Amino acid sequence: MKIPVGVLGATGAVGQRFVQLLDGHPWFEVKALAASSRSAGQSYERACHWILSTPMPEWARQMPVLPATATAGMDCQLLFASLPGDLAGPVEEEFAAAGHVVCSNASAHRLAADVPLIIPEVNADHLALIRTQQAGRGWKGFIVTSANCSSTHMTLALKPLQSAFGLSKVYVVTMQAVSGGGYPGVPSLDILGNVIPYIGGEEDKMVSEPLKLLGRLQEGRIQDAEIVISPHCNRVPVHDGHTECVSVSLGRQTTIEEISQVWRDFRAEPQALGLPSAPQHPILVAEEADRPQPSRDIHLEKGMATIVGRLRPCPLFDFKFVLLGHNTVRGAAGGSLLNAELLVAQGWIK
């Protein structure tokens, strides 16, 4: 019997991606779709302007949209949340207090000391914070968050380097797709033939989130990693797929061949557990001189992998490389879905 789940913020861009990824899922079945009061009471088909390239699933079309409140009567232990930032905090807390498990894609609780910020291949052990969260807040449910889209893919690429060699400094320049800004997103006259060298709040997230993700769990608290990170974040006229140019200083000497092999060999708990959404290869190494590219590579491993390439020595740091990741799959809905699968596999959801 499948676990009944709901989607909060189901009509938005990431909410639609949740609906798409949950269609036919072997463990989960969508029983509730919720959105703003403006959409509540309508059928999902009527309330939602579907923007994805695949058709809206038939089962979702006539499903009634509920208000995103804990009193709406959602009979779902597990909720996937993609609510706007100003609503996410109080709404997620309301549902967790009412006994729901909330897998959130929003930033509201990512840096809260008692809320796990999780990339399953990076820090599955941080789920132990759930006990601290429930004890401190008196909740029957809990909140688990996924990281920002750019932070997710950079941290996936950095984790094997940190484990194998040590990591002290990271310099990164992002080229982020317009879909990362939601729908309708950046006005076309602002982005076509242009680069916008500013994304509000993004550079702060690119520092704070990887430090928590790569940190250590000690006595019920996360000790942030001691890494210096300097990011530049840019919006570029690409539909899907964030590209990042990264330079790193490592803790010991190594070679291009050794780093490449460490990336290729990288596996973690999702792969060992055989989680349904886990990529077989969390990190793919592109051999071609001009790869990775968004138009050619973001759908590898169904959008759940980070693709790295152009690894070479760096005269200012130690090594530099390019990475690419799907920002609305692994970097958003897919990341939260994998978190939920990990929660089931570890017994947090029954």
Short mmCIF file of C-alpha atoms in Angstrom, two decimals:
data_model
loop_
_atom_site.label_atom_id
_atom_site.label_comp_id
_atom_site.label_asym_id
_atom_site.label_seq_id
_atom_site.Cartn_x
_atom_site.Cartn_y
_atom_site.Cartn_z
CA MET A 1 0.00 0.00 0.00
CA LYS A 2 1.38 3.39 -1.01
CA ILE A 3 1.94 6.24 1.43
CA PRO A 4 -0.60 9.07 0.91
CA VAL A 5 1.08 12.43 0.31
CA GLY A 6 0.07 16.01 -0.36
CA VAL A 7 1.66 18.92 -2.21
CA LEU A 8 1.54 22.44 -0.75
CA GLY A 9 1.94 25.15 -3.37
CA ALA A 10 0.87 22.67 -6.02
CA THR A 11 0.02 25.21 -8.74
CA GLY A 12 3.46 26.88 -8.84
CA ALA A 13 6.43 25.88 -10.97
CA VAL A 14 8.06 23.66 -8.34
CA GLY A 15 4.68 22.36 -7.20
CA GLN A 16 4.01 21.21 -10.75
CA ARG A 17 7.37 19.47 -10.79
CA PHE A 18 6.35 17.62 -7.61
CA VAL A 19 3.12 16.50 -9.31
CA GLN A 20 5.10 15.34 -12.35
CA LEU A 21 7.70 13.41 -10.33
CA LEU A 22 5.09 11.82 -8.05
CA ASP A 23 3.11 10.49 -11.02
CA GLY A 24 3.50 6.71 -10.84
CA HIS A 25 5.87 6.82 -7.87
CA PRO A 26 6.30 3.31 -6.40
CA TRP A 27 6.04 4.43 -2.75
CA PHE A 28 3.87 7.57 -2.74
CA GLU A 29 0.38 8.44 -3.98
CA VAL A 30 -0.88 12.02 -4.15
CA LYS A 31 -4.09 12.42 -2.17
CA ALA A 32 -4.16 16.19 -1.69
CA LEU A 33 -3.16 19.26 -3.68
CA ALA A 34 -3.14 22.60 -1.87
CA ALA A 35 -2.47 26.18 -2.88
CA SER A 36 -3.48 29.75 -2.07
CA SER A 37 -7.02 30.83 -1.24
CA ARG A 38 -7.21 32.19 -4.79
CA SER A 39 -6.94 28.65 -6.19
CA ALA A 40 -8.71 26.74 -3.42
CA GLY A 41 -12.06 25.23 -4.37
CA GLN A 42 -11.22 24.87 -8.05
CA SER A 43 -10.14 21.73 -9.86
CA TYR A 44 -6.37 21.47 -10.27
CA GLU A 45 -6.78 21.68 -14.05
CA ARG A 46 -8.66 24.95 -13.73
CA ALA A 47 -6.47 26.49 -11.03
CA CYS A 48 -3.10 25.54 -12.51
CA HIS A 49 -1.44 27.06 -15.57
CA TRP A 50 0.62 23.97 -16.44
CA ILE A 51 4.04 24.98 -17.77
CA LEU A 52 5.97 21.69 -17.96
CA SER A 53 6.72 19.97 -21.26
CA THR A 54 4.99 16.73 -20.23
CA PRO A 55 1.17 16.64 -19.93
CA MET A 56 -0.57 17.16 -16.62
CA PRO A 57 -1.24 13.69 -15.15
CA GLU A 58 -4.84 12.59 -15.69
CA TRP A 59 -5.40 11.78 -12.02
CA ALA A 60 -4.55 15.37 -11.07
CA ARG A 61 -6.87 17.18 -13.45
CA GLN A 62 -10.11 16.98 -11.48
CA MET A 63 -8.55 16.81 -8.04
CA PRO A 64 -9.91 19.69 -5.92
CA VAL A 65 -7.38 22.26 -4.76
CA LEU A 66 -7.47 22.66 -0.98
CA PRO A 67 -6.38 25.69 1.04
CA ALA A 68 -2.85 25.32 2.42
CA THR A 69 -3.91 25.19 6.06
CA ALA A 70 -3.66 22.41 8.62
CA THR A 71 -7.42 22.66 9.18
CA ALA A 72 -8.16 21.70 5.56
CA GLY A 73 -8.41 18.03 6.53
CA MET A 74 -5.54 16.56 4.51
CA ASP A 75 -5.29 12.89 5.43
CA CYS A 76 -1.61 12.73 4.52
CA GLN A 77 1.24 12.14 6.93
CA LEU A 78 3.77 13.39 4.36
CA LEU A 79 3.58 16.78 2.67
CA PHE A 80 5.84 18.24 -0.01
CA ALA A 81 6.01 22.02 0.33
CA SER A 82 6.93 24.58 -2.32
CA LEU A 83 5.30 27.64 -0.82
CA PRO A 84 6.36 31.27 -1.41
CA GLY A 85 8.96 32.48 1.06
CA ASP A 86 6.64 34.81 2.97
CA LEU A 87 4.14 32.00 3.62
CA ALA A 88 6.41 29.00 4.00
CA GLY A 89 7.60 29.59 7.55
CA PRO A 90 4.31 29.78 9.46
CA VAL A 91 2.43 27.34 7.22
CA GLU A 92 5.12 24.64 7.46
CA GLU A 93 5.24 25.05 11.23
CA GLU A 94 1.46 24.78 11.45
CA PHE A 95 1.47 21.46 9.59
CA ALA A 96 4.43 20.06 11.55
CA ALA A 97 2.76 20.97 14.84
CA ALA A 98 -0.37 19.14 13.62
CA GLY A 99 1.65 15.95 13.13
CA HIS A 100 2.61 16.11 9.47
CA VAL A 101 6.06 15.41 8.03
CA VAL A 102 6.95 18.41 5.86
CA CYS A 103 9.61 18.02 3.16
CA SER A 104 10.19 21.64 2.25
CA ASN A 105 11.79 23.22 -0.77
CA ALA A 106 11.53 26.72 0.73
CA SER A 107 14.33 28.64 2.42
CA ALA A 108 12.39 29.61 5.55
CA HIS A 109 13.75 26.86 7.82
CA ARG A 110 16.97 25.81 6.07
CA LEU A 111 19.28 27.48 8.57
CA ALA A 112 17.22 26.85 11.71
CA ALA A 113 19.48 25.11 14.21
CA ASP A 114 17.05 22.24 14.81
CA VAL A 115 15.89 21.67 11.22
CA PRO A 116 17.81 19.22 9.01
CA LEU A 117 19.03 20.69 5.72
CA ILE A 118 19.59 17.55 3.70
CA ILE A 119 21.21 16.29 0.52
CA PRO A 120 20.94 12.51 1.06
CA GLU A 121 24.33 11.70 -0.48
CA VAL A 122 26.03 14.39 1.59
CA ASN A 123 24.65 14.42 5.13
CA ALA A 124 22.00 11.76 5.74
CA ASP A 125 23.18 11.54 9.35
CA HIS A 126 21.87 15.08 9.98
CA LEU A 127 18.34 13.64 10.08
CA ALA A 128 19.06 12.92 13.74
CA LEU A 129 18.21 16.62 14.30
CA ILE A 130 14.57 15.60 13.96
CA ARG A 131 14.61 14.37 17.55
CA THR A 132 16.00 17.71 18.74
CA GLN A 133 13.36 19.56 16.73
CA GLN A 134 10.44 17.54 18.07
CA ALA A 135 11.65 17.69 21.65
CA GLY A 136 12.34 21.42 21.58
CA ARG A 137 9.17 22.48 19.79
CA GLY A 138 6.75 19.89 21.14
CA TRP A 139 5.70 18.81 17.65
CA LYS A 140 4.35 15.43 16.64
CA GLY A 141 5.52 16.03 13.07
CA PHE A 142 8.69 17.68 11.78
CA ILE A 143 10.26 19.70 8.97
CA VAL A 144 13.12 18.59 6.73
CA THR A 145 14.45 21.01 4.12
CA SER A 146 16.27 20.67 0.83
CA ALA A 147 18.94 23.14 -0.27
CA ASN A 148 18.89 25.98 -2.76
CA CYS A 149 19.27 24.80 -6.36
CA SER A 150 22.80 26.15 -6.89
CA SER A 151 23.96 25.10 -3.43
CA THR A 152 22.71 21.57 -4.04
CA HIS A 153 24.78 20.86 -7.12
CA MET A 154 27.91 22.60 -5.88
CA THR A 155 27.76 20.75 -2.57
CA LEU A 156 27.29 17.40 -4.30
CA ALA A 157 30.47 18.04 -6.28
CA LEU A 158 32.38 19.27 -3.21
CA LYS A 159 31.46 16.48 -0.79
CA PRO A 160 33.75 13.80 -2.31
CA LEU A 161 36.60 16.34 -2.46
CA GLN A 162 36.12 17.28 1.18
CA SER A 163 36.08 13.62 2.23
CA ALA A 164 39.08 12.55 0.15
CA PHE A 165 41.40 15.56 0.27
CA GLY A 166 40.07 18.18 2.67
CA LEU A 167 38.66 21.49 1.43
CA SER A 168 39.57 25.01 2.57
CA LYS A 169 38.46 27.54 -0.08
CA VAL A 170 35.83 27.67 -2.83
CA TYR A 171 35.34 30.36 -5.46
CA VAL A 172 32.26 29.96 -7.66
CA VAL A 173 30.58 31.88 -10.47
CA THR A 174 27.07 30.69 -11.33
CA MET A 175 25.12 31.00 -14.58
CA GLN A 176 21.59 30.28 -13.43
CA ALA A 177 18.63 29.40 -15.64
CA VAL A 178 15.54 31.58 -15.73
CA SER A 179 13.33 28.74 -14.46
CA GLY A 180 15.08 29.13 -11.12
CA GLY A 181 13.15 32.37 -10.64
CA GLY A 182 9.77 30.65 -10.90
CA TYR A 183 7.01 31.46 -13.37
CA PRO A 184 6.57 33.88 -15.12
CA GLY A 185 10.06 34.72 -13.93
CA VAL A 186 12.37 37.39 -15.35
CA PRO A 187 10.70 39.61 -18.00
CA SER A 188 11.86 38.64 -21.49
CA LEU A 189 13.14 42.12 -22.33
CA ASP A 190 15.40 41.96 -19.28
CA ILE A 191 16.96 38.57 -19.99
CA LEU A 192 17.03 38.02 -23.77
CA GLY A 193 20.54 38.65 -25.06
CA ASN A 194 21.57 39.67 -21.57
CA VAL A 195 23.15 38.55 -18.30
CA ILE A 196 21.81 39.85 -14.99
CA PRO A 197 24.69 39.85 -12.46
CA TYR A 198 22.49 39.79 -9.38
CA ILE A 199 19.96 37.35 -7.86
CA GLY A 200 18.55 38.59 -4.57
CA GLY A 201 19.70 36.55 -1.57
CA GLU A 202 21.37 33.91 -3.71
CA GLU A 203 24.99 34.59 -2.80
CA ASP A 204 24.23 34.44 0.92
CA LYS A 205 22.61 31.02 0.40
CA MET A 206 25.62 29.82 -1.57
CA VAL A 207 27.76 30.48 1.51
CA SER A 208 25.58 29.51 4.46
CA GLU A 209 23.91 26.38 3.08
CA PRO A 210 27.02 24.43 1.96
CA LEU A 211 28.69 25.16 5.31
CA LYS A 212 25.76 23.58 7.14
CA LEU A 213 25.47 20.70 4.66
CA LEU A 214 29.19 19.89 4.87
CA GLY A 215 29.29 20.39 8.63
CA ARG A 216 29.34 17.75 11.37
CA LEU A 217 26.57 16.69 13.72
CA GLN A 218 27.86 16.95 17.29
CA GLU A 219 25.73 16.56 20.42
CA GLY A 220 22.49 17.45 18.65
CA ARG A 221 23.90 20.48 16.82
CA ILE A 222 25.52 21.13 13.44
CA GLN A 223 29.08 22.43 13.53
CA ASP A 224 29.49 24.30 10.24
CA ALA A 225 32.33 23.28 7.96
CA GLU A 226 35.39 25.55 8.13
CA ILE A 227 35.49 26.47 4.46
CA VAL A 228 35.75 29.93 2.91
CA ILE A 229 33.25 30.30 0.04
CA SER A 230 33.10 33.30 -2.32
CA PRO A 231 30.23 33.24 -4.86
CA HIS A 232 29.08 35.40 -7.79
CA CYS A 233 25.52 34.58 -8.94
CA ASN A 234 24.20 35.50 -12.40
CA ARG A 235 20.90 34.96 -14.22
CA VAL A 236 21.40 33.91 -17.86
CA PRO A 237 19.01 33.27 -20.80
CA VAL A 238 18.87 29.48 -20.39
CA HIS A 239 15.55 27.76 -19.66
CA ASP A 240 16.68 24.92 -17.37
CA GLY A 241 20.03 23.99 -15.88
CA HIS A 242 22.42 25.91 -13.65
CA THR A 243 26.07 26.01 -14.73
CA GLU A 244 28.77 26.84 -12.18
CA CYS A 245 32.48 27.56 -12.62
CA VAL A 246 34.25 26.46 -9.45
CA SER A 247 37.81 26.82 -8.13
CA VAL A 248 38.90 24.96 -4.99
CA SER A 249 41.80 24.83 -2.55
CA LEU A 250 42.27 21.33 -1.14
CA GLY A 251 43.89 20.02 2.02
CA ARG A 252 46.55 17.93 0.30
CA GLN A 253 48.20 17.51 -3.07
CA THR A 254 46.47 15.35 -5.63
CA THR A 255 46.06 14.90 -9.38
CA ILE A 256 43.37 15.42 -11.98
CA GLU A 257 43.16 11.66 -12.42
CA GLU A 258 42.64 11.04 -8.70
CA ILE A 259 39.94 13.71 -8.39
CA SER A 260 38.12 12.36 -11.45
CA GLN A 261 38.19 8.85 -10.01
CA VAL A 262 36.91 10.06 -6.63
CA TRP A 263 33.95 11.68 -8.41
CA ARG A 264 33.25 8.58 -10.52
CA ASP A 265 33.37 6.28 -7.51
CA PHE A 266 31.17 8.45 -5.31
CA ARG A 267 28.16 6.61 -3.94
CA ALA A 268 26.28 7.13 -0.70
CA GLU A 269 23.25 6.01 1.28
CA PRO A 270 20.59 6.61 -1.43
CA GLN A 271 22.46 4.33 -3.82
CA ALA A 272 23.09 1.67 -1.15
CA LEU A 273 19.40 1.72 -0.18
CA GLY A 274 18.21 1.68 -3.78
CA LEU A 275 15.90 4.66 -3.28
CA PRO A 276 13.52 5.04 -6.25
CA SER A 277 14.64 8.56 -7.22
CA ALA A 278 18.34 8.09 -6.49
CA PRO A 279 20.64 8.41 -9.50
CA GLN A 280 22.89 5.42 -10.10
CA HIS A 281 25.76 7.89 -10.44
CA PRO A 282 25.28 11.03 -8.30
CA ILE A 283 28.21 12.66 -10.10
CA LEU A 284 28.92 12.20 -13.79
CA VAL A 285 32.29 13.21 -15.23
CA ALA A 286 32.12 14.70 -18.73
CA GLU A 287 35.19 13.92 -20.82
CA GLU A 288 34.54 16.31 -23.71
CA ALA A 289 36.37 19.64 -23.68
CA ASP A 290 33.15 21.62 -24.20
CA ARG A 291 30.89 19.85 -21.69
CA PRO A 292 28.76 19.91 -19.60
CA GLN A 293 26.12 21.96 -21.42
CA PRO A 294 22.54 22.61 -20.27
CA SER A 295 20.91 21.77 -23.60
CA ARG A 296 22.69 18.42 -23.83
CA ASP A 297 23.31 17.17 -20.32
CA ILE A 298 20.70 18.24 -17.74
CA HIS A 299 18.45 15.22 -18.31
CA LEU A 300 21.19 12.67 -17.59
CA GLU A 301 20.17 10.39 -14.70
CA LYS A 302 16.66 11.92 -15.06
CA GLY A 303 17.94 15.28 -13.84
CA MET A 304 19.10 13.90 -10.48
CA ALA A 305 22.88 13.93 -11.07
CA THR A 306 25.50 16.66 -10.99
CA ILE A 307 27.65 16.70 -14.11
CA VAL A 308 31.25 17.92 -13.78
CA GLY A 309 33.81 18.64 -16.47
CA ARG A 310 36.77 20.77 -17.57
CA LEU A 311 38.79 19.79 -14.51
CA ARG A 312 42.21 21.42 -14.68
CA PRO A 313 44.87 23.05 -12.47
CA CYS A 314 44.12 26.52 -11.14
CA PRO A 315 46.98 29.04 -10.74
CA LEU A 316 45.15 30.90 -7.95
CA PHE A 317 43.72 27.90 -6.09
CA ASP A 318 44.51 24.22 -6.68
CA PHE A 319 41.96 23.02 -9.25
CA LYS A 320 39.03 24.42 -11.20
CA PHE A 321 36.10 22.79 -12.96
CA VAL A 322 32.63 23.37 -14.41
CA LEU A 323 29.50 21.73 -13.05
CA LEU A 324 25.92 21.54 -14.27
CA GLY A 325 22.70 20.49 -12.60
CA HIS A 326 18.97 20.54 -13.20
CA ASN A 327 17.67 23.31 -10.99
CA THR A 328 14.00 22.26 -10.74
CA VAL A 329 14.57 18.50 -10.53
CA ARG A 330 17.54 17.68 -8.25
CA GLY A 331 17.79 21.34 -7.27
CA ALA A 332 14.17 21.56 -6.12
CA ALA A 333 11.33 19.01 -6.23
CA GLY A 334 13.53 15.99 -6.94
CA GLY A 335 15.76 16.81 -3.99
CA SER A 336 12.80 16.96 -1.61
CA LEU A 337 11.40 13.74 -3.05
CA LEU A 338 14.71 11.96 -2.42
CA ASN A 339 14.70 13.34 1.13
CA ALA A 340 11.26 11.80 1.67
CA GLU A 341 12.39 8.44 0.31
CA LEU A 342 15.33 8.52 2.72
CA LEU A 343 12.96 9.28 5.61
CA VAL A 344 10.89 6.23 4.70
CA ALA A 345 13.95 3.99 4.31
CA GLN A 346 15.31 5.10 7.70
CA GLY A 347 11.96 4.56 9.44
CA TRP A 348 11.05 8.19 10.13
CA ILE A 349 7.88 7.72 8.06
CA LYS A 350 5.87 4.52 8.39
#
